[in-house]
PDB file of C-alpha atoms in Angstrom:
ATOM      1  CA  MET A 122       0.000   0.000   0.000  1.00 46.00           C
ATOM      2  CA  ILE A 123       1.176   3.549  -0.662  1.00 44.00           C
ATOM      3  CA  HIS A 124       0.712   6.590   1.521  1.00 42.00           C
ATOM      4  CA  THR A 125       1.004  10.019  -0.093  1.00 40.00           C
ATOM      5  CA  SER A 126       0.297  13.683   0.263  1.00 35.00           C
ATOM      6  CA  LEU A 127      -0.149  15.836  -2.828  1.00 36.00           C
ATOM      7  CA  ALA A 128       1.854  18.618  -1.192  1.00 37.00           C
ATOM      8  CA  SER A 129       4.743  16.264  -0.422  1.00 42.00           C
ATOM      9  CA  PRO A 130       7.725  15.842  -2.747  1.00 54.00           C
ATOM     10  CA  ALA A 131       7.866  12.166  -1.765  1.00 60.00           C
ATOM     11  CA  ILE A 132       5.465   9.297  -1.444  1.00 60.00           C
ATOM     12  CA  SER A 133       5.726   6.145   0.562  1.00 63.00           C
ATOM     13  CA  PHE A 134       4.846   2.788  -0.840  1.00 59.00           C
ATOM     14  CA  ALA A 135       3.618   0.891   2.182  1.00 58.00           C
ATOM     15  CA  THR A 136       2.208  -2.456   3.135  1.00 55.00           C
ATOM     16  CA  SER A 137       0.141  -1.945   6.260  1.00 51.00           C
ATOM     17  CA  ALA A 138      -0.455  -4.411   9.046  1.00 47.00           C
ATOM     18  CA  SER A 139      -4.077  -4.626   7.933  1.00 44.00           C
ATOM     19  CA  LEU A 140      -2.852  -5.494   4.420  1.00 47.00           C
ATOM     20  CA  HIS A 141      -4.689  -3.265   1.943  1.00 51.00           C
ATOM     21  CA  SER A 142      -7.732  -1.054   2.116  1.00 50.00           C
ATOM     22  CA  PRO A 143     -10.962  -2.362   3.656  1.00 47.00           C
ATOM     23  CA  GLY A 144     -12.800  -4.629   1.260  1.00 51.00           C
ATOM     24  CA  CYS A 145      -9.670  -5.485  -0.756  1.00 55.00           C
ATOM     25  CA  SER A 146     -10.089  -8.869  -2.433  1.00 55.00           C
ATOM     26  CA  CYS A 147      -6.509  -9.593  -3.498  1.00 57.00           C
ATOM     27  CA  ALA A 148      -5.071 -13.041  -2.722  1.00 54.00           C
ATOM     28  CA  MET A 149      -2.969 -11.755   0.168  1.00 55.00           C
ATOM     29  CA  CYS A 150      -5.920 -10.068   1.901  1.00 53.00           C
ATOM     30  CA  ALA A 151      -8.225 -13.019   1.266  1.00 51.00           C
ATOM     31  CA  ALA A 152      -5.717 -15.410   2.847  1.00 52.00           C
ATOM     32  CA  SER A 153      -5.283 -13.106   5.815  1.00 52.00           C
ATOM     33  CA  LEU A 154      -9.032 -12.791   6.358  1.00 45.00           C
ATOM     34  CA  ALA A 155      -9.662 -16.517   5.875  1.00 45.00           C
ATOM     35  CA  THR A 156      -7.466 -17.465   8.825  1.00 46.00           C
ATOM     36  CA  PRO A 157      -8.748 -16.108  12.133  1.00 48.00           C
ATOM     37  CA  PRO A 158      -6.187 -14.872  14.646  1.00 51.00           C
ATOM     38  CA  LEU A 159      -4.940 -17.575  16.971  1.00 48.00           C
ATOM     39  CA  GLN A 160      -5.444 -17.394  20.698  1.00 53.00           C
ATOM     40  CA  ILE A 161      -2.052 -18.561  21.891  1.00 51.00           C
ATOM     41  CA  GLY A 162      -1.565 -19.267  25.550  1.00 53.00           C
ATOM     42  CA  THR A 163      -5.228 -20.020  26.272  1.00 55.00           C
ATOM     43  CA  GLN A 164      -5.123 -23.714  25.343  1.00 53.00           C
ATOM     44  CA  ALA A 165      -5.206 -26.330  28.123  1.00 68.00           C
ATOM     45  CA  ASP A 166      -3.521 -29.013  26.002  1.00 86.00           C
ATOM     46  CA  PRO A 167       0.242 -28.355  25.532  1.00 88.00           C
ATOM     47  CA  ALA A 168       0.239 -30.205  22.181  1.00 89.00           C
ATOM     48  CA  LYS A 169      -2.587 -27.988  20.888  1.00 92.00           C
ATOM     49  CA  GLN A 170      -0.751 -24.941  22.156  1.00 91.00           C
ATOM     50  CA  GLU A 171       2.430 -26.037  20.370  1.00 92.00           C
ATOM     51  CA  ARG A 172       0.512 -26.591  17.097  1.00 94.00           C
ATOM     52  CA  ALA A 173      -1.174 -23.204  17.448  1.00 94.00           C
ATOM     53  CA  GLU A 174       2.186 -21.515  18.026  1.00 95.00           C
ATOM     54  CA  GLN A 175       3.739 -23.267  15.016  1.00 95.00           C
ATOM     55  CA  GLN A 176       0.778 -22.238  12.866  1.00 96.00           C
ATOM     56  CA  ALA A 177       1.124 -18.635  14.066  1.00 96.00           C
ATOM     57  CA  ILE A 178       4.850 -18.693  13.303  1.00 96.00           C
ATOM     58  CA  ARG A 179       4.219 -20.034   9.783  1.00 97.00           C
ATOM     59  CA  ARG A 180       1.631 -17.321   9.155  1.00 97.00           C
ATOM     60  CA  LEU A 181       4.003 -14.633  10.426  1.00 97.00           C
ATOM     61  CA  GLN A 182       6.861 -16.012   8.306  1.00 97.00           C
ATOM     62  CA  GLN A 183       4.637 -15.998   5.228  1.00 97.00           C
ATOM     63  CA  ARG A 184       3.470 -12.442   5.918  1.00 96.00           C
ATOM     64  CA  ASP A 185       7.077 -11.346   6.526  1.00 97.00           C
ATOM     65  CA  GLN A 186       8.108 -12.713   3.121  1.00 97.00           C
ATOM     66  CA  GLN A 187       5.119 -11.107   1.368  1.00 96.00           C
ATOM     67  CA  VAL A 188       5.740  -7.691   2.931  1.00 95.00           C
ATOM     68  CA  LYS A 189       9.458  -7.722   2.145  1.00 96.00           C
ATOM     69  CA  ALA A 190       8.908  -8.894  -1.445  1.00 96.00           C
ATOM     70  CA  HIS A 191       6.249  -6.189  -1.915  1.00 96.00           C
ATOM     71  CA  GLU A 192       8.504  -3.386  -0.673  1.00 95.00           C
ATOM     72  CA  LEU A 193      11.570  -4.651  -2.540  1.00 96.00           C
ATOM     73  CA  ALA A 194       9.532  -4.709  -5.770  1.00 96.00           C
ATOM     74  CA  HIS A 195       8.801  -0.998  -5.271  1.00 95.00           C
ATOM     75  CA  ILE A 196      12.525  -0.280  -4.772  1.00 95.00           C
ATOM     76  CA  ALA A 197      13.657  -2.404  -7.724  1.00 95.00           C
ATOM     77  CA  ALA A 198      11.330  -0.552 -10.109  1.00 95.00           C
ATOM     78  CA  SER A 199      11.969   2.928  -8.696  1.00 93.00           C
ATOM     79  CA  GLY A 200      14.921   3.689 -10.973  1.00 92.00           C
ATOM     80  CA  GLY A 201      16.851   5.358  -8.180  1.00 91.00           C
ATOM     81  CA  LEU A 202      13.926   7.456  -6.927  1.00 93.00           C
ATOM     82  CA  ALA A 203      13.725   5.486  -3.661  1.00 91.00           C
ATOM     83  CA  GLN A 204      14.786   7.624  -0.726  1.00 91.00           C
ATOM     84  CA  GLY A 205      16.596   5.033   1.357  1.00 89.00           C
ATOM     85  CA  GLY A 206      15.567   1.465   1.961  1.00 91.00           C
ATOM     86  CA  PRO A 207      12.297   0.044   3.174  1.00 94.00           C
ATOM     87  CA  SER A 208      11.149   0.500   6.738  1.00 93.00           C
ATOM     88  CA  TYR A 209       9.076  -2.198   8.376  1.00 95.00           C
ATOM     89  CA  VAL A 210       6.532  -2.610  11.148  1.00 95.00           C
ATOM     90  CA  TYR A 211       7.287  -5.748  13.144  1.00 96.00           C
ATOM     91  CA  GLN A 212       5.286  -8.133  15.291  1.00 96.00           C
ATOM     92  CA  ARG A 213       6.959 -10.472  17.766  1.00 96.00           C
ATOM     93  CA  GLY A 214       5.996 -14.088  17.213  1.00 96.00           C
ATOM     94  CA  PRO A 215       5.525 -16.780  19.878  1.00 95.00           C
ATOM     95  CA  ASP A 216       9.117 -17.863  19.157  1.00 95.00           C
ATOM     96  CA  GLY A 217      10.430 -14.435  20.203  1.00 95.00           C
ATOM     97  CA  GLN A 218      11.407 -13.477  16.633  1.00 97.00           C
ATOM     98  CA  ASN A 219      10.260 -10.246  14.975  1.00 97.00           C
ATOM     99  CA  TYR A 220       8.315 -10.589  11.709  1.00 97.00           C
ATOM    100  CA  ALA A 221       7.533  -7.786   9.254  1.00 96.00           C
ATOM    101  CA  ILE A 222       3.775  -7.266   9.040  1.00 94.00           C
ATOM    102  CA  GLY A 223       3.883  -3.901   7.266  1.00 91.00           C
ATOM    103  CA  GLY A 224       6.351  -1.648   5.539  1.00 89.00           C
ATOM    104  CA  GLU A 225       6.958   1.348   3.344  1.00 90.00           C
ATOM    105  CA  VAL A 226       9.401   2.832   0.855  1.00 91.00           C
ATOM    106  CA  SER A 227       9.621   6.580   0.245  1.00 91.00           C
ATOM    107  CA  ILE A 228       9.906   7.666  -3.395  1.00 91.00           C
ATOM    108  CA  ASP A 229      10.924  11.138  -4.656  1.00 91.00           C
ATOM    109  CA  THR A 230       7.989  12.649  -6.564  1.00 90.00           C
ATOM    110  CA  ALA A 231       9.254  16.191  -7.132  1.00 92.00           C
ATOM    111  CA  GLU A 232       8.799  17.362 -10.728  1.00 92.00           C
ATOM    112  CA  GLY A 233      11.807  17.347 -13.051  1.00 93.00           C
ATOM    113  CA  LYS A 234      13.472  20.524 -14.299  1.00 95.00           C
ATOM    114  CA  THR A 235      11.905  20.076 -17.732  1.00 95.00           C
ATOM    115  CA  PRO A 236       8.663  18.512 -18.948  1.00 96.00           C
ATOM    116  CA  GLU A 237      10.732  15.691 -20.473  1.00 96.00           C
ATOM    117  CA  GLN A 238      12.350  14.928 -17.103  1.00 96.00           C
ATOM    118  CA  THR A 239       8.958  15.077 -15.394  1.00 97.00           C
ATOM    119  CA  ILE A 240       7.517  12.626 -17.929  1.00 97.00           C
ATOM    120  CA  GLU A 241      10.374  10.171 -17.323  1.00 96.00           C
ATOM    121  CA  LYS A 242      10.005  10.536 -13.567  1.00 97.00           C
ATOM    122  CA  ALA A 243       6.233  10.032 -13.673  1.00 97.00           C
ATOM    123  CA  GLN A 244       6.712   6.846 -15.684  1.00 96.00           C
ATOM    124  CA  LEU A 245       9.206   5.540 -13.102  1.00 96.00           C
ATOM    125  CA  ILE A 246       6.842   6.393 -10.249  1.00 96.00           C
ATOM    126  CA  ARG A 247       3.995   4.565 -11.984  1.00 96.00           C
ATOM    127  CA  ARG A 248       6.205   1.494 -12.604  1.00 96.00           C
ATOM    128  CA  ALA A 249       7.358   1.516  -8.981  1.00 95.00           C
ATOM    129  CA  ALA A 250       3.786   1.791  -7.704  1.00 94.00           C
ATOM    130  CA  LEU A 251       2.591  -1.132  -9.824  1.00 96.00           C
ATOM    131  CA  ALA A 252       5.733  -3.268  -9.437  1.00 95.00           C
ATOM    132  CA  PRO A 253       4.516  -5.683  -6.739  1.00 95.00           C
ATOM    133  CA  ALA A 254       2.655  -8.758  -7.928  1.00 92.00           C
ATOM    134  CA  ASP A 255      -0.282  -7.591  -5.805  1.00 91.00           C
ATOM    135  CA  PRO A 256      -0.433  -3.781  -5.933  1.00 91.00           C
ATOM    136  CA  SER A 257      -2.763  -2.400  -3.301  1.00 85.00           C
ATOM    137  CA  SER A 258      -5.508   0.109  -3.982  1.00 86.00           C
ATOM    138  CA  GLN A 259      -3.174   2.775  -2.576  1.00 85.00           C
ATOM    139  CA  ASP A 260      -0.444   1.625  -5.007  1.00 89.00           C
ATOM    140  CA  ARG A 261      -2.940   1.986  -7.853  1.00 93.00           C
ATOM    141  CA  SER A 262      -3.916   5.436  -6.599  1.00 92.00           C
ATOM    142  CA  ILE A 263      -0.283   6.574  -6.715  1.00 92.00           C
ATOM    143  CA  ALA A 264       0.039   5.120 -10.222  1.00 94.00           C
ATOM    144  CA  ALA A 265      -2.973   7.224 -11.235  1.00 96.00           C
ATOM    145  CA  LEU A 266      -1.371  10.346  -9.714  1.00 95.00           C
ATOM    146  CA  ALA A 267       1.828   9.590 -11.644  1.00 96.00           C
ATOM    147  CA  THR A 268      -0.212   9.290 -14.845  1.00 97.00           C
ATOM    148  CA  GLN A 269      -1.787  12.675 -14.104  1.00 97.00           C
ATOM    149  CA  MET A 270       1.695  14.120 -13.482  1.00 97.00           C
ATOM    150  CA  GLU A 271       2.815  12.766 -16.872  1.00 97.00           C
ATOM    151  CA  TRP A 272      -0.238  14.210 -18.669  1.00 97.00           C
ATOM    152  CA  GLN A 273       0.367  17.639 -17.149  1.00 96.00           C
ATOM    153  CA  ALA A 274       4.011  17.534 -18.239  1.00 96.00           C
ATOM    154  CA  ARG A 275       2.972  16.493 -21.752  1.00 95.00           C
ATOM    155  CA  ALA A 276       0.513  19.414 -21.887  1.00 96.00           C
ATOM    156  CA  GLU A 277       3.297  21.774 -20.790  1.00 95.00           C
ATOM    157  CA  GLN A 278       5.580  20.250 -23.426  1.00 93.00           C
ATOM    158  CA  THR A 279       2.934  20.826 -26.128  1.00 94.00           C
ATOM    159  CA  GLN A 280       2.442  24.424 -25.004  1.00 93.00           C
ATOM    160  CA  GLN A 281       6.200  25.044 -25.154  1.00 89.00           C
ATOM    161  CA  ARG A 282       6.367  23.619 -28.678  1.00 88.00           C
ATOM    162  CA  GLN A 283       3.468  25.824 -29.789  1.00 89.00           C
ATOM    163  CA  GLN A 284       5.227  28.888 -28.375  1.00 88.00           C
ATOM    164  CA  GLU A 285       8.473  27.893 -30.109  1.00 85.00           C
ATOM    165  CA  ASN A 286       6.610  27.451 -33.410  1.00 83.00           C
ATOM    166  CA  ALA A 287       4.956  30.869 -33.047  1.00 81.00           C
ATOM    167  CA  VAL A 288       8.347  32.500 -32.416  1.00 81.00           C
ATOM    168  CA  SER A 289       9.827  30.614 -35.372  1.00 78.00           C
ATOM    169  CA  LYS A 290       7.014  31.790 -37.671  1.00 78.00           C
ATOM    170  CA  ALA A 291       7.448  35.371 -36.511  1.00 76.00           C
ATOM    171  CA  LEU A 292      11.198  35.212 -37.160  1.00 78.00           C
ATOM    172  CA  ASN A 293      10.594  33.673 -40.592  1.00 74.00           C
ATOM    173  CA  GLY A 294       8.159  36.474 -41.435  1.00 72.00           C
ATOM    174  CA  GLU A 295      10.615  39.165 -40.358  1.00 75.00           C
ATOM    175  CA  ARG A 296      13.483  37.587 -42.301  1.00 73.00           C
ATOM    176  CA  ASN A 297      11.368  37.136 -45.415  1.00 70.00           C
ATOM    177  CA  ALA A 298      10.185  40.750 -45.234  1.00 72.00           C
ATOM    178  CA  ALA A 299      13.806  41.854 -44.902  1.00 72.00           C
ATOM    179  CA  ILE A 300      14.828  39.720 -47.916  1.00 70.00           C
ATOM    180  CA  ARG A 301      12.007  41.142 -50.039  1.00 68.00           C
ATOM    181  CA  SER A 302      12.839  44.667 -48.926  1.00 72.00           C
ATOM    182  CA  TYR A 303      16.540  44.215 -49.650  1.00 72.00           C
ATOM    183  CA  THR A 304      16.082  42.595 -53.053  1.00 72.00           C
ATOM    184  CA  GLY A 305      13.171  44.785 -54.039  1.00 69.00           C
ATOM    185  CA  GLU A 306      11.436  41.689 -55.372  1.00 72.00           C
ATOM    186  CA  PRO A 307       8.047  40.788 -53.925  1.00 68.00           C
ATOM    187  CA  ASN A 308       8.539  37.163 -55.038  1.00 68.00           C
ATOM    188  CA  ALA A 309      12.048  36.687 -53.620  1.00 60.00           C
ATOM    189  CA  PRO A 310      12.761  33.163 -52.250  1.00 61.00           C
ATOM    190  CA  LEU A 311      11.562  32.777 -48.684  1.00 60.00           C
ATOM    191  CA  PHE A 312      13.638  31.719 -45.722  1.00 57.00           C
ATOM    192  CA  ASP A 313      12.304  29.083 -43.305  1.00 57.00           C
ATOM    193  CA  ILE A 314      14.256  28.288 -40.112  1.00 58.00           C
ATOM    194  CA  SER A 315      11.694  25.822 -38.801  1.00 54.00           C
ATOM    195  CA  ALA A 316      12.657  23.067 -41.253  1.00 51.00           C
TER     196      ALA A 316
END
């Protein structure tokens, strides 16, 4: 899952302890919801308690692997935009080990110096957001924001080109008028710098 603020120059791709947003139906969330939390330490039978603890450890190990793979996928696709490594939220298992149950990666989302740089950056952000095998709804939201960022940069790029073309046409007109004035011929060959 990704956390972001539009005013922030960075976003965080995060996998929360509650997996994704409420109502998410991805495989990871479905598996998490299908297995109720275990009540460890309340069993009278030591063998049952041991089995419950082992089951809890396996679930925590699986979640730890999923969270770390999810966050590392964001980093691998970030193209150097990741601001440091992933940070994780841990839960201590019945074996005393800490297991990652959530995490995040911060990604630089500041616009580039030119529309072209902004377009490249937006494409990297989108790829990083959608890199995990199971992007969360928050990941998809960040991908949509990156697409919007790219569209705005493309619009700015188009506007710049239109302004450059207008300047080029004006310069061509001035040069052609000067050529006609100098030669005294109204049909003198025209000069075109836009070609």
